[in-house]
Coordinates of C-alpha atoms in Angstrom, one line a residue:
X1189 CA 42.1 27.3 -1.7
X1190 CA 38.9 27.3 0.3
X1191 CA 38.7 30.2 2.7
X1192 CA 36.3 30.5 5.7
X1193 CA 34.2 32.8 3.5
X1194 CA 33.9 30.5 0.6
X1195 CA 33.6 27.4 2.7
X1196 CA 30.7 28.8 4.6
X1197 CA 28.9 29.5 1.4
X1198 CA 29.7 26.0 0.1
X1199 CA 28.9 24.2 3.3
X1200 CA 25.7 26.0 3.8
X1201 CA 24.7 25.1 0.3
X1202 CA 25.7 21.5 1.0
X1203 CA 23.6 21.4 4.1
X1204 CA 20.4 22.8 2.7
X1205 CA 20.7 23.1 -1.0
X1206 CA 22.1 19.9 -2.5
X1207 CA 21.6 21.1 -6.1
X1208 CA 24.1 23.9 -5.4
X1209 CA 26.7 21.9 -3.5
X1210 CA 30.0 22.6 -5.2
X1211 CA 32.7 20.8 -3.1
X1212 CA 33.2 17.5 -1.5
X1213 CA 33.5 18.9 2.0
X1214 CA 31.7 17.9 5.2
X1215 CA 28.8 20.2 6.0
X1216 CA 28.5 22.1 9.2
X1217 CA 26.1 20.9 11.8
X1218 CA 22.6 21.7 10.6
X1219 CA 19.0 21.4 11.8
X1220 CA 15.5 21.9 10.4
X1221 CA 13.1 23.0 13.1
X1222 CA 9.5 22.6 12.4
X1223 CA 8.6 25.0 15.2
X1224 CA 10.1 27.9 13.2
X1225 CA 7.9 27.1 10.2
X1226 CA 4.9 27.0 12.4
X1227 CA 5.4 30.6 13.4
X1228 CA 4.8 31.8 9.8
X1229 CA 1.7 29.7 9.6
X1230 CA 0.4 31.2 12.9
X1231 CA 0.9 34.6 11.4
X1232 CA -1.2 33.7 8.4
X1233 CA 1.5 33.6 5.9
X1234 CA 4.4 31.6 4.4
X1235 CA 8.1 32.3 4.9
X1236 CA 11.5 31.0 5.8
X1237 CA 14.1 31.7 8.5
X1238 CA 17.7 30.6 8.6
X1239 CA 20.1 31.3 11.4
X1240 CA 23.9 30.7 11.5
X1241 CA 25.2 30.4 15.1
X1242 CA 28.7 31.4 14.5
X1243 CA 30.4 30.0 17.6
X1244 CA 28.7 26.7 17.2
X1245 CA 29.2 26.5 13.4
X1246 CA 25.5 25.5 13.4
X1247 CA 22.9 26.4 10.8
X1248 CA 19.3 26.2 11.8
X1249 CA 16.5 26.6 9.3
X1250 CA 12.7 26.4 9.2
X1251 CA 12.7 24.4 5.9
X1252 CA 14.9 23.0 3.1
X1253 CA 13.0 24.5 0.1
X1254 CA 12.3 28.2 0.5
X1255 CA 15.6 28.8 2.3
X1256 CA 17.3 28.1 -1.0
X1257 CA 15.0 30.1 -3.3
X1258 CA 16.4 33.3 -4.7
X1259 CA 14.2 36.4 -4.6
X1260 CA 14.4 40.1 -5.0
X1261 CA 16.5 41.6 -2.1
X1262 CA 14.4 44.8 -2.0
X1263 CA 15.8 47.3 0.6
X1264 CA 18.2 44.8 2.1
X1265 CA 20.3 45.8 -0.9
X1266 CA 20.8 49.1 1.0
X1267 CA 23.6 47.3 2.8
X1268 CA 25.8 46.7 -0.2
X1269 CA 24.6 50.0 -1.8
X1270 CA 25.9 51.9 1.3
X1271 CA 29.2 50.0 1.2
X1272 CA 29.8 50.8 -2.4
X1273 CA 28.9 54.5 -1.9
X1274 CA 31.4 54.9 0.9
X1275 CA 34.1 52.8 -0.8
X1276 CA 34.1 55.0 -4.0
X1277 CA 33.4 58.3 -2.3
X1278 CA 29.8 58.9 -3.5
X1279 CA 29.3 59.4 0.3
X1280 CA 32.3 60.5 2.4
X1281 CA 30.6 60.9 5.7
X1282 CA 27.4 59.1 6.6
X1283 CA 26.4 61.9 9.0
X1284 CA 27.5 65.0 7.1
X1285 CA 26.8 64.4 3.4
X1286 CA 23.2 65.5 2.6
X1287 CA 20.9 64.2 -0.1
X1288 CA 18.4 67.0 -0.6
X1289 CA 14.7 66.1 -0.9
X1290 CA 13.6 66.3 -4.5
X1291 CA 10.3 67.9 -3.5
X1292 CA 8.2 65.0 -4.6
X1293 CA 5.5 64.1 -2.0
X1294 CA 5.6 60.3 -1.3
X1295 CA 3.3 58.1 0.8
X1296 CA 5.9 57.5 3.4
X1297 CA 6.3 60.9 5.1
X1298 CA 9.7 60.2 6.5
X1299 CA 11.1 60.2 2.9
X1300 CA 9.9 63.7 2.3
X1301 CA 12.9 65.5 3.7
X1302 CA 16.7 65.9 3.3
X1303 CA 18.7 62.8 4.4
X1304 CA 22.1 61.7 5.4
X1305 CA 23.1 58.1 4.7
X1306 CA 22.5 57.3 8.4
X1307 CA 19.0 58.8 8.4
X1308 CA 18.2 57.4 5.0
X1309 CA 18.9 53.8 6.0
X1310 CA 17.0 54.3 9.3
X1311 CA 13.8 55.0 7.4
X1312 CA 14.7 52.9 4.3
X1313 CA 14.4 56.0 2.0
X1314 CA 14.2 54.4 -1.4
X1315 CA 14.6 57.7 -3.4
X1316 CA 17.9 58.5 -1.6
X1317 CA 19.3 55.1 -2.5
X1318 CA 18.1 55.3 -6.0
X1319 CA 20.0 58.5 -6.3
X1320 CA 23.1 56.8 -4.8
X1321 CA 22.8 54.0 -7.3
X1322 CA 22.6 56.5 -10.2
X1323 CA 25.8 58.2 -8.9
X1324 CA 27.6 54.9 -8.6
X1325 CA 26.6 54.0 -12.2
X1326 CA 26.2 50.7 -13.9
X1327 CA 29.9 49.9 -14.5
X1328 CA 31.0 50.4 -10.9
X1329 CA 27.9 48.8 -9.5
X1330 CA 28.4 45.7 -11.5
X1331 CA 32.1 45.6 -10.4
X1332 CA 31.2 45.6 -6.7
X1333 CA 28.2 43.2 -7.0
X1334 CA 30.6 40.8 -8.7
X1335 CA 33.3 41.5 -6.1
X1336 CA 30.8 40.8 -3.2
X1337 CA 29.6 37.6 -5.0
X1338 CA 26.1 39.0 -4.2
X1339 CA 23.3 36.6 -5.2
X1340 CA 22.9 36.1 -9.0
X1341 CA 25.0 39.3 -9.7
X1342 CA 22.5 40.4 -12.3
X1343 CA 21.8 44.2 -12.1
X1344 CA 19.6 44.2 -15.2
X1345 CA 16.3 46.2 -15.1
X1346 CA 17.6 49.7 -14.5
X1347 CA 20.4 51.1 -12.3
X1348 CA 17.8 52.5 -9.9
X1349 CA 15.4 49.6 -10.0
X1350 CA 17.4 46.3 -10.3
X1351 CA 17.0 45.4 -6.6
X1352 CA 13.4 46.5 -6.4
X1353 CA 11.8 45.2 -9.6
X1354 CA 14.7 44.2 -11.8
X1355 CA 16.8 41.0 -12.2
X1356 CA 18.8 40.8 -9.0
X1357 CA 18.0 37.8 -6.8
X1358 CA 19.4 36.4 -3.6
X1359 CA 18.5 33.5 -1.3
X1360 CA 18.6 33.5 2.5
X1361 CA 21.8 31.4 2.7
X1362 CA 23.5 33.9 0.4
X1363 CA 22.2 36.8 2.5
X1364 CA 23.8 35.2 5.6
X1365 CA 27.0 34.6 3.8
X1366 CA 27.2 38.2 2.7
X1367 CA 26.2 39.7 6.1
X1368 CA 28.6 37.4 7.9
X1369 CA 31.5 38.7 5.8
X1370 CA 30.4 42.3 6.7
X1371 CA 30.1 41.4 10.4
X1372 CA 33.6 40.1 10.3
X1373 CA 34.8 43.0 8.2
X1374 CA 36.0 40.4 5.7
X1375 CA 34.6 41.9 2.5
X1376 CA 37.2 42.8 -0.1
X1377 CA 37.0 46.5 0.5
X1378 CA 38.3 48.9 3.1
X1379 CA 37.7 48.2 6.7
X1380 CA 36.5 51.8 7.1
X1381 CA 33.6 51.4 4.7
X1382 CA 32.6 48.2 6.6
X1383 CA 32.9 49.8 10.0
X1384 CA 30.7 52.7 9.0
X1385 CA 28.0 50.5 7.5
X1386 CA 27.9 48.3 10.6
X1387 CA 27.6 51.5 12.6
X1388 CA 24.6 52.9 10.7
X1389 CA 22.7 49.7 10.5
X1390 CA 19.4 50.0 12.4
X1391 CA 19.6 48.5 15.9
X1392 CA 16.9 46.9 18.1
X1393 CA 17.3 45.6 21.6
X1394 CA 15.8 42.4 22.9
X1395 CA 16.5 42.2 26.6
X1396 CA 20.3 42.3 27.0
X1397 CA 20.7 41.2 23.3
X1398 CA 21.3 43.6 20.4
X1399 CA 20.0 43.0 16.8
X1400 CA 21.5 44.8 13.9
X1401 CA 19.3 44.3 10.8
X1402 CA 18.0 45.7 7.6
X1403 CA 14.4 45.2 6.5
X1404 CA 13.1 44.9 2.9
X1405 CA 9.7 44.9 1.2
X1406 CA 9.0 44.5 -2.5
X1407 CA 6.0 46.2 -4.1
X1408 CA 2.7 44.4 -4.7
X1409 CA 3.5 43.8 -8.3
X1410 CA 6.6 41.9 -7.1
X1411 CA 4.6 39.8 -4.6
X1412 CA 4.9 41.9 -1.4
X1413 CA 7.9 40.0 -0.1
X1414 CA 9.3 41.0 3.2
X1415 CA 12.9 40.6 4.4
X1416 CA 14.8 41.0 7.6
X1417 CA 18.6 40.2 7.5
X1418 CA 21.4 40.9 10.0
X1419 CA 22.9 39.5 13.1
X1420 CA 22.1 39.2 16.8
X1421 CA 24.6 39.7 19.6
X1422 CA 24.0 38.0 22.9
X1423 CA 27.0 38.6 25.1
X1424 CA 30.0 37.5 23.0
X1425 CA 27.9 35.1 20.9
X1426 CA 26.8 36.1 17.4
X1427 CA 24.0 34.7 15.2
X1428 CA 23.6 35.8 11.6
X1429 CA 20.1 35.4 10.2
X1430 CA 17.9 35.9 7.2
X1431 CA 14.1 35.9 7.2
X1432 CA 11.7 36.4 4.3
X1433 CA 8.0 36.1 4.2
X1434 CA 4.9 36.9 2.1
X1435 CA 3.4 40.1 3.3
X1436 CA -0.1 40.3 1.8
X1437 CA -1.2 42.9 4.4
X1438 CA -0.1 45.4 7.1
X1439 CA -0.2 42.7 9.7
X1440 CA 2.6 40.7 8.1
X1441 CA 4.6 43.8 7.2
X1442 CA 4.6 44.8 10.8
X1443 CA 5.4 41.2 11.9
X1444 CA 8.8 41.0 10.2
X1445 CA 10.8 42.0 13.2
X1446 CA 8.6 40.4 15.8
X1447 CA 8.8 37.1 13.9
X1448 CA 12.5 37.5 13.6
X1449 CA 12.9 38.0 17.3
X1450 CA 10.6 35.0 18.0
X1451 CA 12.8 32.8 15.7
X1452 CA 16.0 34.1 17.3
X1453 CA 14.6 33.4 20.8
X1454 CA 13.6 29.9 19.8
X1455 CA 17.1 29.0 18.7
X1456 CA 18.7 30.7 21.8
X1457 CA 20.3 33.6 19.9
X1458 CA 18.7 36.3 22.0

């Protein structure tokens, strides 16, 4: 039986990634917009943007190639990591459970303090989420990564490193599929865990629109890849999106959200 969740994944693959098309079903409406690709070039880098306009069942992408390439998720994995932590009780309350600072001075000053889950995801505190992953453990982590059908499902490379420098890979279409299931509270876990993670996701405002999104950035040894994944709410209309881009310098790192907003504006999502 093809559910809305599985059909979205299959149809998106059919639309943009013919090598991964797995079913003989008609694809959703889809468009490639060269103007989106130009925005990355204007920023002096390369990247990809994919947006899924839910109400229109329309996928809009900047390209056909990079949108289907799997890459390290970096800190966008804090979304499933948070879900798993809440689902199994590693965290019971995102505002009350405290992860004490380990006393190690790190370059990002906001990490050098105690954190709750809400404050940790807000500043993308890697050490907190590494501790969460260690508490979850490999067996339970693998179970939920499989359950979520998350990317290539490979958590090799260390329980506190696999999403940063290890074997886990995910492409923008798969990111959208996963985030859309969370947005709809349709993941195969409790509604409570999904509600709490949706509530703690960082929020940005663009005019009257709201963007709920998580950023990600790999280390230089992994290519300095930047991510932004989430969804935009404009009135009652929702658009799920994933952007990744090469971030060779501070300019590109800072441009992840501004480029995301520019792409969302171009497709009428905000």
